[in-house]
Amino acid sequence: MVNNNPVSDLLRTDRMPHIWCSGCGLGTTVNCFVRAAAGCGLPPDQITVVSGIGCTGRVAGYLKLDSFHTTHGRPIPFATGLKLANPRLKVVVYSGDGDLFAIGGNHFIHAARRNMDMTVICVNNFTYGMTGGQVTPTTPTGAIASTAPYGNTEDPFNLPYLADSAGAVYVARWTTFHVRQATKAMKEAIQKKGFSFVELVSPCPTLYGRRNRMGDGLDMMEGYKENSTIRNGADTRDVGMDISGKIVCGKFVDRERPSFLEQYNTRLAARLGPSYKNYEGVL
Amino acid sequence: MKADPKGVLTGAHFLDGDHACSEGALSAGCRFAAGYPITPSTEIVERIASRFPQVGGMFIQMEDEIASSIAIQGAVWGGAKAMTVTSGPGFSLMMEHIGFAAMLETPCVFVDVQRAGPSTGQPTLPGQADMMQARWGSHGDYEIIALCPNSPQECYDLTIRAFNLAEEYRVPVMIMMDECVGHMTEKVVIPSPEEIEITERRYTTAKLGEYRPYFTDGEMVPPIAKAGDGHRFHVTGLTHDERGYPVMSPEVQEKCVRRLVDKIRLNAERIISLEESETEGADVIVVSYGITSRVSVKAIEMARADGIKVGHLRLITAWPFPEKRIRELVGRTGAFIMPELNYGQMFFEMQRVIDGKAKSYLLPHGGGTVHKPEVIYRTIKEAALECRPQVEESAW
Amino acid sequence: MVTINPDMCKGCGICIRFCPAGVLEFSDEFNSKGYHPPRAVRPEACTGCDLCGIYCPDFAIFGILLKTVA
Ligand code: SF4
Ligand code: SF4
Ligand code: SF4
């Protein structure tokens, strides 16, 4: 049915309709991603997507690219191995806030520290959708979740600040309302050498929006429109989100640092001398 | 195919089991390793860290064992032969990814240099208590292959075999070393590259757009693809159909998981390797593996000097377990003894196969050191007496 | 020009709300999944900006510049 859609070449149309709820922002992020992938200048065969587990974890299975649906929290180390075996691949990790920052948080900071050449896209909907709306490390303090029935009593991560402090060379945040900017950010992130991070704030109307009186997907999109401000270059310390729903969007970090492999080859060549051949993959 | 000469350090060396394992990986064509330091396996990754950059390989020390055990799988799907190395506590952390490798049919190698446990246990001292964990540690049903070297030479040889088996069956293969074997230093002969047989990965020959990752074409093991070749395939840890797409039906569950189990069970006889001495016509057989097999040899010599007909069956592959061979021997042998550095693991598997048709003796040991040969010797005598009561002990 | 695949639609209304040219409205019919898909009530106003296409979480709608079509 979607065969005539201009982006259907990058979608597994044989698997549509997808499992996501009506008004869920995930499909919108995929729309942005396929447009970014199509426009980034790389042949699709060179782009590989790795997902973890959860509603966002299903993204890999809907993209007509080499795609891996891995274990919960571990797409980043899988992507690390994949990238190092074949550095010609552009490896994109596409997963959710619970997967990447609760169970997978350690891998995130280490990949950023190493400046491992990959793009991490986090769809942040503030909850575990697949398992029924539990609290995550990004759930705002006070927000209701199935495992925080009296409101979240913990403080959330400010993801751009975390990525920035851990060493990411590109950090941006947009919402699913900002589709043009989100597409551009994903394209820039894909083209960036090193560890790039894009946070996409996205509605989970079924399990987060409804519980927190934010309405359905459309109402949540209206909320993003009303409550977001764009501040490119903002200090990431100042972009944390809270229960008020205010969202600072923009490109916050875009800097240069030698990637893992650049640093690796430089150091080994210096130590091992002319006998050392730059590592460019196992093949 | 023959080994890539780049990685092969042909010649006679004086190496410990850990270093020999690293050389085995190099000879086998392993060019990606990920690991996290843990005693008593660390020497393996240390040698790899120094050797790999000289042969075009990549070692990365990951943030933990969970990361290491899936980084190698990413590397495999990127085209590498890959392994990770650990010991008990790290092995525990890797369990989910053993199941993941089994489910995606990712050929890869896990090395566990066993130490005494549970928990942190005795990091620098031997144990053999991860044997059941190797077989059953991940949730769900699957089969794996596990090898048990008992010398540095075998650490080298079996590491090559592990990589070859991983490719042939697209299965995670475990090398179950122990601290003694890992740290014992002996002569290790590394053959010339032409003498080393390497099983190459079997890539799909399907036309672009036609590849189905789990279409076996009537065989047990499907051909694989790697990212970047244009097949644009999808694989998942969810139960999947031939296309690699998730399907939540009991029929697909049966088809998917049944083959993961059958490809090893139905090929068990081709996979299993054993070392036997005087098992035919023996009254008593000692079944052992790893470092315990070397202590057993001493005990067996002592018993044979007494005239007892005692055989030795050494498990070189622990998994799949040699059911067929043990059943054959059960008819002719009265008693089976298994010493192991745990309180009964492989023993119970053996007992299941013996099925009450012969006596079986467990010689448990908590680890931290090895059995005293005398303990095994005394049990051999006791068992021999039990199954041949007509023979007076004084006759020995 | 806007193209709608009504059977893919889950009726979230996002395309209708954010179409800058007010081209779309909910249709009275139900699709096969029981949702009201959008229909183009003012097709002549469509600029082909494809905003609906990028927003639609279900890949059920997209716009193309008529120039590109020709
Ligand atoms: S549960 Fe939430 S995140 Fe998951 S598909 Fe539904 S709306 Fe989307
Ligand atoms: S955005 Fe898509 S799913 Fe939502 S109403 Fe429009 S066509 Fe239907
Ligand atoms: S292409 Fe643009 S103008 Fe046309 S219907 Fe879609 S959003 Fe409206």
Coordinates of N, CA, C and O in Angstrom, one line a residue, chain B residues 15 23 49 88 97 137 139 201 220 228 237 311 358 393:
Chain B
L15 N 54.8 -21.7 26.0 CA 53.7 -20.8 26.3 C 52.8 -21.3 27.3 O 52.6 -22.5 27.5
E23 N 47.2 -17.3 20.4 CA 47.9 -17.7 19.2 C 46.9 -18.5 18.3 O 46.9 -18.5 17.1
A49 N 46.0 -7.9 22.4 CA 46.1 -6.4 22.3 C 47.5 -6.0 21.7 O 47.6 -5.1 20.9
G88 N 34.6 -16.6 35.2 CA 33.3 -16.8 35.8 C 32.4 -15.6 35.9 O 31.3 -15.5 35.3
H97 N 23.9 -12.8 25.8 CA 24.4 -12.7 24.5 C 24.9 -14.0 23.9 O 25.1 -14.1 22.7
G137 N 23.2 -21.5 30.4 CA 23.2 -20.2 31.1 C 22.2 -19.2 30.6 O 21.8 -18.3 31.3
H139 N 18.7 -17.9 28.8 CA 17.3 -18.4 28.9 C 16.9 -19.0 27.5 O 17.4 -18.6 26.5
R201 N 33.8 -18.7 6.3 CA 32.4 -18.4 6.5 C 31.6 -18.6 5.2 O 32.2 -18.3 4.1
M220 N 20.8 -27.8 7.3 CA 20.6 -27.4 8.7 C 21.0 -26.0 9.0 O 20.6 -25.4 10.0
G228 N 26.5 -4.2 4.5 CA 27.2 -3.5 3.5 C 27.3 -4.1 2.2 O 27.7 -3.5 1.2
G237 N 16.6 -10.8 17.5 CA 16.5 -11.8 18.6 C 15.1 -12.3 18.8 O 14.9 -13.2 19.6
G311 N 39.9 -47.7 32.5 CA 40.0 -46.9 31.3 C 39.9 -45.4 31.6 O 39.5 -45.0 32.6
A358 N 24.9 -48.9 35.1 CA 26.3 -49.1 35.7 C 26.4 -48.2 36.9 O 25.6 -47.3 37.1
E393 N 40.8 -58.3 46.9 CA 41.7 -57.1 46.9 C 43.1 -57.5 46.9 O 44.0 -56.9 46.3

